[in-house]
PDB file of C-alpha atoms and ligand atoms in Angstrom:
ATOM      1  CA  UNK A   1     -16.407  -7.970 -15.096  1.00  0.00           C
ATOM      2  CA  UNK A   2     -13.945 -10.870 -15.194  1.00  0.00           C
ATOM      3  CA  UNK A   3     -13.965 -13.699 -12.661  1.00  0.00           C
ATOM      4  CA  UNK A   4     -10.561 -12.652 -11.309  1.00  0.00           C
ATOM      5  CA  UNK A   5     -10.469 -11.014  -7.875  1.00  0.00           C
ATOM      6  CA  UNK A   6      -7.738  -8.408  -7.532  1.00  0.00           C
ATOM      7  CA  UNK A   7      -6.608  -7.245  -4.092  1.00  0.00           C
ATOM      8  CA  UNK A   8      -4.622  -3.993  -4.001  1.00  0.00           C
ATOM      9  CA  UNK A   9      -2.094  -3.734  -1.183  1.00  0.00           C
ATOM     10  CA  UNK A  10       1.098  -1.824  -0.408  1.00  0.00           C
ATOM     11  CA  UNK A  11       4.447  -3.373   0.468  1.00  0.00           C
ATOM     12  CA  UNK A  12       5.947  -3.002   3.926  1.00  0.00           C
ATOM     13  CA  UNK A  13       3.890  -2.789   7.141  1.00  0.00           C
ATOM     14  CA  UNK A  14       0.460  -3.098   5.550  1.00  0.00           C
ATOM     15  CA  UNK A  15       1.384  -6.213   3.575  1.00  0.00           C
ATOM     16  CA  UNK A  16       3.423  -7.836   6.346  1.00  0.00           C
ATOM     17  CA  UNK A  17       0.700  -7.409   8.958  1.00  0.00           C
ATOM     18  CA  UNK A  18      -2.222  -8.349   6.688  1.00  0.00           C
ATOM     19  CA  UNK A  19      -0.678 -11.392   5.001  1.00  0.00           C
ATOM     20  CA  UNK A  20      -1.032 -13.726   8.008  1.00  0.00           C
ATOM     21  CA  UNK A  21      -4.771 -12.934   7.984  1.00  0.00           C
ATOM     22  CA  UNK A  22      -5.110 -13.574   4.253  1.00  0.00           C
ATOM     23  CA  UNK A  23      -3.190 -16.825   4.728  1.00  0.00           C
ATOM     24  CA  UNK A  24      -5.728 -17.910   7.343  1.00  0.00           C
ATOM     25  CA  UNK A  25      -8.513 -17.459   4.788  1.00  0.00           C
ATOM     26  CA  UNK A  26      -6.511 -19.484   2.278  1.00  0.00           C
ATOM     27  CA  UNK A  27      -4.940 -16.746   0.121  1.00  0.00           C
ATOM     28  CA  UNK A  28      -1.159 -17.016  -0.202  1.00  0.00           C
ATOM     29  CA  UNK A  29       0.900 -15.079  -2.793  1.00  0.00           C
ATOM     30  CA  UNK A  30       3.199 -17.174  -4.966  1.00  0.00           C
ATOM     31  CA  UNK A  31       6.043 -14.670  -4.465  1.00  0.00           C
ATOM     32  CA  UNK A  32       7.281 -12.340  -1.749  1.00  0.00           C
ATOM     33  CA  UNK A  33       6.646  -8.740  -2.887  1.00  0.00           C
ATOM     34  CA  UNK A  34       9.685  -7.554  -0.904  1.00  0.00           C
ATOM     35  CA  UNK A  35      11.872  -9.760  -3.137  1.00  0.00           C
ATOM     36  CA  UNK A  36      10.012  -9.664  -6.438  1.00  0.00           C
ATOM     37  CA  UNK A  37       9.923  -6.692  -8.830  1.00  0.00           C
ATOM     38  CA  UNK A  38       6.520  -7.856 -10.088  1.00  0.00           C
ATOM     39  CA  UNK A  39       3.588  -5.516  -9.461  1.00  0.00           C
ATOM     40  CA  UNK A  40       0.980  -8.217 -10.032  1.00  0.00           C
ATOM     41  CA  UNK A  41       1.438 -11.338  -7.938  1.00  0.00           C
ATOM     42  CA  UNK A  42      -0.422 -14.577  -8.569  1.00  0.00           C
ATOM     43  CA  UNK A  43      -1.636 -16.471  -5.518  1.00  0.00           C
ATOM     44  CA  UNK A  44      -2.309 -20.129  -4.693  1.00  0.00           C
ATOM     45  CA  UNK A  45      -5.900 -19.432  -5.786  1.00  0.00           C
ATOM     46  CA  UNK A  46      -6.063 -19.224  -9.584  1.00  0.00           C
ATOM     47  CA  UNK A  47      -8.760 -16.521  -9.512  1.00  0.00           C
ATOM     48  CA  UNK A  48      -7.129 -14.253  -6.893  1.00  0.00           C
ATOM     49  CA  UNK A  49      -4.194 -11.919  -7.537  1.00  0.00           C
ATOM     50  CA  UNK A  50      -2.477  -9.188  -5.580  1.00  0.00           C
ATOM     51  CA  UNK A  51      -1.618  -5.758  -6.927  1.00  0.00           C
ATOM     52  CA  UNK A  52       1.432  -4.242  -5.239  1.00  0.00           C
ATOM     53  CA  UNK A  53       1.078  -0.435  -5.262  1.00  0.00           C
ATOM     54  CA  UNK A  54       1.804   2.672  -3.170  1.00  0.00           C
ATOM     55  CA  UNK A  55      -0.283   2.894   0.018  1.00  0.00           C
ATOM     56  CA  UNK A  56      -1.876   6.183  -1.051  1.00  0.00           C
ATOM     57  CA  UNK A  57      -2.939   4.732  -4.424  1.00  0.00           C
ATOM     58  CA  UNK A  58      -4.955   1.814  -2.986  1.00  0.00           C
ATOM     59  CA  UNK A  59      -8.299   3.720  -2.663  1.00  0.00           C
ATOM     60  CA  UNK A  60      -7.968   5.045  -6.219  1.00  0.00           C
ATOM     61  CA  UNK A  61      -7.527   1.555  -7.708  1.00  0.00           C
ATOM     62  CA  UNK A  62     -10.453   0.202  -5.684  1.00  0.00           C
ATOM     63  CA  UNK A  63     -12.821   3.126  -6.280  1.00  0.00           C
ATOM     64  CA  UNK A  64     -12.247   2.922 -10.021  1.00  0.00           C
ATOM     65  CA  UNK A  65     -12.632  -0.861 -10.111  1.00  0.00           C
ATOM     66  CA  UNK A  66      -9.070  -1.681 -11.188  1.00  0.00           C
ATOM     67  CA  UNK A  67      -9.059  -3.810  -8.032  1.00  0.00           C
ATOM     68  CA  UNK A  68     -12.174  -5.261  -6.395  1.00  0.00           C
ATOM     69  CA  UNK A  69     -10.610  -5.318  -2.938  1.00  0.00           C
ATOM     70  CA  UNK A  70      -7.888  -3.368  -1.181  1.00  0.00           C
ATOM     71  CA  UNK A  71      -6.098  -3.104   2.127  1.00  0.00           C
ATOM     72  CA  UNK A  72      -5.432   0.466   3.234  1.00  0.00           C
ATOM     73  CA  UNK A  73      -4.596   2.373   6.412  1.00  0.00           C
ATOM     74  CA  UNK A  74      -7.429   4.408   7.936  1.00  0.00           C
ATOM     75  CA  UNK A  75      -5.116   7.443   7.597  1.00  0.00           C
ATOM     76  CA  UNK A  76      -5.035   7.007   3.812  1.00  0.00           C
ATOM     77  CA  UNK A  77      -8.819   6.534   3.697  1.00  0.00           C
ATOM     78  CA  UNK A  78      -9.482   9.623   5.841  1.00  0.00           C
ATOM     79  CA  UNK A  79      -7.207  11.665   3.591  1.00  0.00           C
ATOM     80  CA  UNK A  80      -8.677  10.326   0.343  1.00  0.00           C
ATOM     81  CA  UNK A  81     -11.174  12.484  -1.490  1.00  0.00           C
ATOM     82  CA  UNK A  82     -13.462  10.500  -3.709  1.00  0.00           C
ATOM     83  CA  UNK A  83     -16.756   8.687  -3.851  1.00  0.00           C
ATOM     84  CA  UNK A  84     -17.481   6.442  -0.961  1.00  0.00           C
ATOM     85  CA  UNK A  85     -15.747   3.089  -0.958  1.00  0.00           C
ATOM     86  CA  UNK A  86     -17.151   0.242   1.113  1.00  0.00           C
ATOM     87  CA  UNK A  87     -15.045  -0.246   4.205  1.00  0.00           C
ATOM     88  CA  UNK A  88     -16.584  -3.378   5.682  1.00  0.00           C
ATOM     89  CA  UNK A  89     -13.800  -4.650   7.910  1.00  0.00           C
ATOM     90  CA  UNK A  90     -11.216  -3.338  10.356  1.00  0.00           C
ATOM     91  CA  UNK A  91      -8.326  -5.796  10.166  1.00  0.00           C
ATOM     92  CA  UNK A  92      -6.842  -4.407  13.376  1.00  0.00           C
ATOM     93  CA  UNK A  93      -3.335  -4.482  11.867  1.00  0.00           C
ATOM     94  CA  UNK A  94      -0.666  -1.751  11.383  1.00  0.00           C
ATOM     95  CA  UNK A  95      -2.113   0.068  14.386  1.00  0.00           C
ATOM     96  CA  UNK A  96      -0.968   3.541  15.297  1.00  0.00           C
ATOM     97  CA  UNK A  97      -2.445   6.978  16.129  1.00  0.00           C
ATOM     98  CA  UNK A  98      -2.813  10.183  14.146  1.00  0.00           C
ATOM     99  CA  UNK A  99      -1.529  12.878  16.479  1.00  0.00           C
ATOM    100  CA  UNK A 100      -0.892  16.581  16.695  1.00  0.00           C
ATOM    101  CA  UNK A 101       2.650  17.056  18.020  1.00  0.00           C
ATOM    102  CA  UNK A 102       4.973  19.925  18.793  1.00  0.00           C
ATOM    103  CA  UNK A 103       8.254  20.819  20.422  1.00  0.00           C
ATOM    104  CA  UNK A 104       8.763  19.784  24.021  1.00  0.00           C
ATOM    105  CA  UNK A 105       9.966  23.340  24.640  1.00  0.00           C
ATOM    106  CA  UNK A 106       7.927  25.440  22.167  1.00  0.00           C
ATOM    107  CA  UNK A 107       8.520  29.047  21.227  1.00  0.00           C
ATOM    108  CA  UNK A 108       5.478  31.334  21.718  1.00  0.00           C
ATOM    109  CA  UNK A 109       3.030  31.260  18.800  1.00  0.00           C
ATOM    110  CA  UNK A 110       2.211  34.850  17.843  1.00  0.00           C
ATOM    111  CA  UNK A 111       0.161  34.346  14.667  1.00  0.00           C
ATOM    112  CA  UNK A 112      -1.966  31.512  13.228  1.00  0.00           C
ATOM    113  CA  UNK A 113      -0.231  28.238  14.208  1.00  0.00           C
ATOM    114  CA  UNK A 114       1.623  26.652  11.284  1.00  0.00           C
ATOM    115  CA  UNK A 115       1.059  22.894  10.931  1.00  0.00           C
ATOM    116  CA  UNK A 116       3.354  20.763   8.748  1.00  0.00           C
ATOM    117  CA  UNK A 117       1.872  17.496   7.482  1.00  0.00           C
ATOM    118  CA  UNK A 118       1.391  15.196   4.541  1.00  0.00           C
ATOM    119  CA  UNK A 119      -2.225  14.757   5.764  1.00  0.00           C
ATOM    120  CA  UNK A 120      -3.553  18.143   4.664  1.00  0.00           C
ATOM    121  CA  UNK A 121      -7.237  17.125   4.402  1.00  0.00           C
ATOM    122  CA  UNK A 122      -7.292  15.416   7.795  1.00  0.00           C
ATOM    123  CA  UNK A 123      -5.586  18.461   9.328  1.00  0.00           C
ATOM    124  CA  UNK A 124      -7.962  20.909   7.645  1.00  0.00           C
ATOM    125  CA  UNK A 125     -11.022  18.924   8.826  1.00  0.00           C
ATOM    126  CA  UNK A 126      -9.662  18.531  12.341  1.00  0.00           C
ATOM    127  CA  UNK A 127      -9.008  22.226  12.901  1.00  0.00           C
ATOM    128  CA  UNK A 128     -12.169  23.439  11.175  1.00  0.00           C
ATOM    129  CA  UNK A 129     -14.217  21.132  13.436  1.00  0.00           C
ATOM    130  CA  UNK A 130     -12.532  22.853  16.390  1.00  0.00           C
ATOM    131  CA  UNK A 131     -13.107  26.283  14.832  1.00  0.00           C
ATOM    132  CA  UNK A 132      -9.386  27.030  14.962  1.00  0.00           C
ATOM    133  CA  UNK A 133      -7.558  28.805  12.139  1.00  0.00           C
ATOM    134  CA  UNK A 134      -4.203  27.308  11.178  1.00  0.00           C
ATOM    135  CA  UNK A 135      -1.798  27.558   8.264  1.00  0.00           C
ATOM    136  CA  UNK A 136      -1.176  24.121   6.751  1.00  0.00           C
ATOM    137  CA  UNK A 137       2.238  23.396   5.211  1.00  0.00           C
ATOM    138  CA  UNK A 138       2.293  20.364   2.908  1.00  0.00           C
ATOM    139  CA  UNK A 139       5.294  18.055   3.315  1.00  0.00           C
ATOM    140  CA  UNK A 140       5.866  14.599   1.881  1.00  0.00           C
ATOM    141  CA  UNK A 141       7.781  13.079   4.819  1.00  0.00           C
ATOM    142  CA  UNK A 142      10.079  13.705   7.779  1.00  0.00           C
ATOM    143  CA  UNK A 143       7.456  16.034   9.239  1.00  0.00           C
ATOM    144  CA  UNK A 144       9.257  15.936  12.602  1.00  0.00           C
ATOM    145  CA  UNK A 145      11.818  18.357  11.197  1.00  0.00           C
ATOM    146  CA  UNK A 146       9.213  21.111  10.776  1.00  0.00           C
ATOM    147  CA  UNK A 147       9.114  22.366  14.382  1.00  0.00           C
ATOM    148  CA  UNK A 148      12.807  21.591  14.931  1.00  0.00           C
ATOM    149  CA  UNK A 149      13.854  23.952  12.119  1.00  0.00           C
ATOM    150  CA  UNK A 150      11.152  26.546  12.757  1.00  0.00           C
ATOM    151  CA  UNK A 151       9.304  25.708   9.544  1.00  0.00           C
ATOM    152  CA  UNK A 152       6.152  24.994  11.546  1.00  0.00           C
ATOM    153  CA  UNK A 153       4.812  25.166  15.100  1.00  0.00           C
ATOM    154  CA  UNK A 154       3.152  21.766  15.038  1.00  0.00           C
ATOM    155  CA  UNK A 155       2.953  18.619  12.941  1.00  0.00           C
ATOM    156  CA  UNK A 156       0.198  16.117  12.235  1.00  0.00           C
ATOM    157  CA  UNK A 157       1.629  12.636  11.756  1.00  0.00           C
ATOM    158  CA  UNK A 158       1.349   8.989  12.710  1.00  0.00           C
ATOM    159  CA  UNK A 159       2.738   7.891  16.050  1.00  0.00           C
ATOM    160  CA  UNK A 160       3.290   4.327  17.140  1.00  0.00           C
ATOM    161  CA  UNK A 161       6.038   3.831  19.758  1.00  0.00           C
ATOM    162  CA  UNK A 162       6.672   7.590  20.000  1.00  0.00           C
ATOM    163  CA  UNK A 163      10.378   6.986  19.348  1.00  0.00           C
ATOM    164  CA  UNK A 164      10.537   9.247  16.285  1.00  0.00           C
ATOM    165  CA  UNK A 165       8.958  12.154  18.157  1.00  0.00           C
ATOM    166  CA  UNK A 166      11.184  11.621  21.188  1.00  0.00           C
ATOM    167  CA  UNK A 167      14.357  11.418  19.111  1.00  0.00           C
ATOM    168  CA  UNK A 168      13.524  14.848  17.671  1.00  0.00           C
ATOM    169  CA  UNK A 169      12.524  16.615  20.889  1.00  0.00           C
ATOM    170  CA  UNK A 170       8.784  16.512  20.169  1.00  0.00           C
ATOM    171  CA  UNK A 171       5.796  15.503  22.279  1.00  0.00           C
ATOM    172  CA  UNK A 172       2.209  14.588  21.438  1.00  0.00           C
ATOM    173  CA  UNK A 173      -0.312  17.382  22.005  1.00  0.00           C
ATOM    174  CA  UNK A 174      -3.668  16.055  20.808  1.00  0.00           C
ATOM    175  CA  UNK A 175      -5.084  12.728  19.638  1.00  0.00           C
ATOM    176  CA  UNK A 176      -6.781  12.997  16.249  1.00  0.00           C
ATOM    177  CA  UNK A 177      -7.679   9.406  15.326  1.00  0.00           C
ATOM    178  CA  UNK A 178      -6.897   5.750  15.939  1.00  0.00           C
ATOM    179  CA  UNK A 179      -5.471   4.153  12.811  1.00  0.00           C
ATOM    180  CA  UNK A 180      -5.460   0.545  11.589  1.00  0.00           C
ATOM    181  CA  UNK A 181      -5.659  -1.282   8.266  1.00  0.00           C
ATOM    182  CA  UNK A 182      -9.071  -1.644   6.658  1.00  0.00           C
ATOM    183  CA  UNK A 183     -10.390  -3.966   3.988  1.00  0.00           C
ATOM    184  CA  UNK A 184     -12.035  -1.856   1.276  1.00  0.00           C
ATOM    185  CA  UNK A 185     -14.313  -2.985  -1.526  1.00  0.00           C
ATOM    186  CA  UNK A 186     -15.371  -1.514  -4.858  1.00  0.00           C
ATOM    187  CA  UNK A 187     -19.091  -0.747  -4.771  1.00  0.00           C
ATOM    188  CA  UNK A 188     -20.000  -2.326  -8.110  1.00  0.00           C
ATOM    189  CA  UNK A 189     -17.918  -5.426  -7.361  1.00  0.00           C
ATOM    190  CA  UNK A 190     -19.663  -5.835  -4.013  1.00  0.00           C
ATOM    191  CA  UNK A 191     -22.926  -6.282  -5.958  1.00  0.00           C
ATOM    192  CA  UNK A 192     -21.674  -8.089  -9.068  1.00  0.00           C
ATOM    193  CA  UNK A 193     -19.219 -10.432  -7.370  1.00  0.00           C
ATOM    194  CA  UNK A 194     -20.871 -10.757  -3.983  1.00  0.00           C
ATOM    195  CA  UNK A 195     -20.946 -14.553  -4.185  1.00  0.00           C
ATOM    196  CA  UNK A 196     -17.135 -14.518  -4.310  1.00  0.00           C
ATOM    197  CA  UNK A 197     -16.391 -11.486  -2.119  1.00  0.00           C
ATOM    198  CA  UNK A 198     -18.822 -11.986   0.790  1.00  0.00           C
ATOM    199  CA  UNK A 199     -17.479 -15.399   1.898  1.00  0.00           C
ATOM    200  CA  UNK A 200     -13.930 -13.980   1.927  1.00  0.00           C
ATOM    201  CA  UNK A 201     -15.042 -10.996   4.045  1.00  0.00           C
ATOM    202  CA  UNK A 202     -17.011 -13.231   6.426  1.00  0.00           C
ATOM    203  CA  UNK A 203     -14.086 -15.603   6.818  1.00  0.00           C
ATOM    204  CA  UNK A 204     -11.689 -12.685   7.376  1.00  0.00           C
ATOM    205  CA  UNK A 205     -14.017 -11.223  10.001  1.00  0.00           C
ATOM    206  CA  UNK A 206     -14.009 -14.565  11.835  1.00  0.00           C
ATOM    207  CA  UNK A 207     -10.202 -14.710  11.693  1.00  0.00           C
ATOM    208  CA  UNK A 208      -9.861 -11.119  12.928  1.00  0.00           C
ATOM    209  CA  UNK A 209     -12.188 -11.648  15.895  1.00  0.00           C
ATOM    210  CA  UNK A 210     -10.482 -14.973  16.751  1.00  0.00           C
ATOM    211  CA  UNK A 211      -7.071 -13.227  16.707  1.00  0.00           C
ATOM    212  CA  UNK A 212      -8.142 -10.228  18.774  1.00  0.00           C
TER     213      UNK A 212
HETATM  214  P1  ATP B   1       3.761   5.798   0.499  1.00  0.00           P
HETATM  215  O1  ATP B   1       4.752   4.786   0.012  1.00  0.00           O
HETATM  216  O2  ATP B   1       2.483   5.772  -0.287  1.00  0.00           O
HETATM  217  O3  ATP B   1       4.304   7.181   0.728  1.00  0.00           O
HETATM  218  P2  ATP B   1       4.219   5.301   3.275  1.00  0.00           P
HETATM  219  O4  ATP B   1       5.671   5.497   3.038  1.00  0.00           O
HETATM  220  O5  ATP B   1       3.525   6.178   4.274  1.00  0.00           O
HETATM  221  O6  ATP B   1       3.358   5.281   1.951  1.00  0.00           O
HETATM  222  P3  ATP B   1       4.321   3.112   5.068  1.00  0.00           P
HETATM  223  O7  ATP B   1       5.251   3.923   5.916  1.00  0.00           O
HETATM  224  O8  ATP B   1       4.625   1.691   4.773  1.00  0.00           O
HETATM  225  O9  ATP B   1       4.029   3.789   3.698  1.00  0.00           O
HETATM  226  O10 ATP B   1       2.926   3.197   5.796  1.00  0.00           O
HETATM  227  C1  ATP B   1       1.821   2.538   5.256  1.00  0.00           C
HETATM  228  C2  ATP B   1       0.709   2.562   6.272  1.00  0.00           C
HETATM  229  O11 ATP B   1       1.123   1.906   7.479  1.00  0.00           O
HETATM  230  C3  ATP B   1       0.236   3.939   6.714  1.00  0.00           C
HETATM  231  O12 ATP B   1      -0.701   4.448   5.792  1.00  0.00           O
HETATM  232  C4  ATP B   1      -0.363   3.651   8.076  1.00  0.00           C
HETATM  233  O13 ATP B   1      -1.686   3.182   7.955  1.00  0.00           O
HETATM  234  C5  ATP B   1       0.539   2.535   8.605  1.00  0.00           C
HETATM  235  N1  ATP B   1       1.665   3.077   9.415  1.00  0.00           N
HETATM  236  C6  ATP B   1       2.530   4.053   9.083  1.00  0.00           C
HETATM  237  N2  ATP B   1       3.421   4.287  10.050  1.00  0.00           N
HETATM  238  C7  ATP B   1       3.133   3.423  11.013  1.00  0.00           C
HETATM  239  C8  ATP B   1       3.711   3.134  12.280  1.00  0.00           C
HETATM  240  N3  ATP B   1       4.756   3.812  12.729  1.00  0.00           N
HETATM  241  N4  ATP B   1       3.202   2.146  12.987  1.00  0.00           N
HETATM  242  C9  ATP B   1       2.146   1.437  12.537  1.00  0.00           C
HETATM  243  N5  ATP B   1       1.532   1.673  11.338  1.00  0.00           N
HETATM  244  C10 ATP B   1       2.018   2.642  10.610  1.00  0.00           C
HETATM  245  C1  PRP B   2       6.011   6.650  10.424  1.00  0.00           C
HETATM  246  C2  PRP B   2       5.498   8.027  10.842  1.00  0.00           C
HETATM  247  C3  PRP B   2       6.451   8.430  11.939  1.00  0.00           C
HETATM  248  C4  PRP B   2       6.855   7.088  12.524  1.00  0.00           C
HETATM  249  C5  PRP B   2       6.188   6.941  13.850  1.00  0.00           C
HETATM  250  O1  PRP B   2       7.124   6.830   9.613  1.00  0.00           O
HETATM  251  O2  PRP B   2       5.497   8.918   9.737  1.00  0.00           O
HETATM  252  O3  PRP B   2       7.579   9.129  11.440  1.00  0.00           O
HETATM  253  O4  PRP B   2       6.388   6.048  11.653  1.00  0.00           O
HETATM  254  O5  PRP B   2       6.494   5.713  14.439  1.00  0.00           O
HETATM  255  P1  PRP B   2       7.074   5.663  15.932  1.00  0.00           P
HETATM  256  O6  PRP B   2       6.128   6.420  16.801  1.00  0.00           O
HETATM  257  O7  PRP B   2       7.068   4.187  16.270  1.00  0.00           O
HETATM  258  O8  PRP B   2       8.453   6.233  15.934  1.00  0.00           O
HETATM  259  P2  PRP B   2       7.759   5.612   8.793  1.00  0.00           P
HETATM  260  O9  PRP B   2       8.575   4.763   9.701  1.00  0.00           O
HETATM  261  O10 PRP B   2       6.696   4.889   8.045  1.00  0.00           O
HETATM  262  O11 PRP B   2       8.693   6.375   7.803  1.00  0.00           O
HETATM  263  P3  PRP B   2       8.218   7.239   6.552  1.00  0.00           P
HETATM  264  O12 PRP B   2       6.708   7.386   6.568  1.00  0.00           O
HETATM  265  O13 PRP B   2       8.922   8.548   6.788  1.00  0.00           O
HETATM  266  O14 PRP B   2       8.679   6.456   5.384  1.00  0.00           O
END
């Protein structure tokens, strides 16, 4: 293993909300990922770099050791199928809720309820824990359209302000999970590079509890 520490993170909300925390532990990227086309960003610390990847790819990079550390939403981690990844710290950023939602004025459901979602594993686990049979329809975005167009009865998606649901005539039905960004760590790296990783995690934990 090299001495470089690589932190995998996605652009947008996750990066924007987590960067102030990383800055407080002394890690500042040399470029803004929203402006740069680079996928690997150097930081002010010569041995720390950031990998800018899709949110759903962060656990894969960390599990396989291509990055020692990662920042990922709990939704992505719950959906991810793989070996366990250490998840030592809740950053408390990019907060929202995973919800079951449906039309404000629903049509009667005569058969198994149809649920449109990009979170098929979370949905499957949620309904099997309740012992309820549903048909899951995989979508890649704009889930809110499902019930509106009669493609599905319900959706499982993230809700923050509730504005997206409201704008499409939907309401929340059931709360599935609270979501926030988590720091994740490759298992081998946690052992082999603990002298470098542990102080960062401890400092981050301090910063998170001070900010909360
Ligand atoms: P990908 O590019 O891999 O498809 P995405 O388009 O879902 O990912 P974002 O919309 O930036 O990427 O969401 C990234 C993460 O931010 C989600 O995994 C979730 O943890 C969090 N998130 C998503 N929507 C919201 C929201 N409305 N409010 C707060 N956090 C959110
Ligand atoms: C997320 C989520 C909802 C919306 C909820 O979408 O998929 O559509 O946020 O937020 P709200 O309750 O505050 O309206 P996002 O904005 O990330 O768009 P995308 O996932 O479709 O790219």
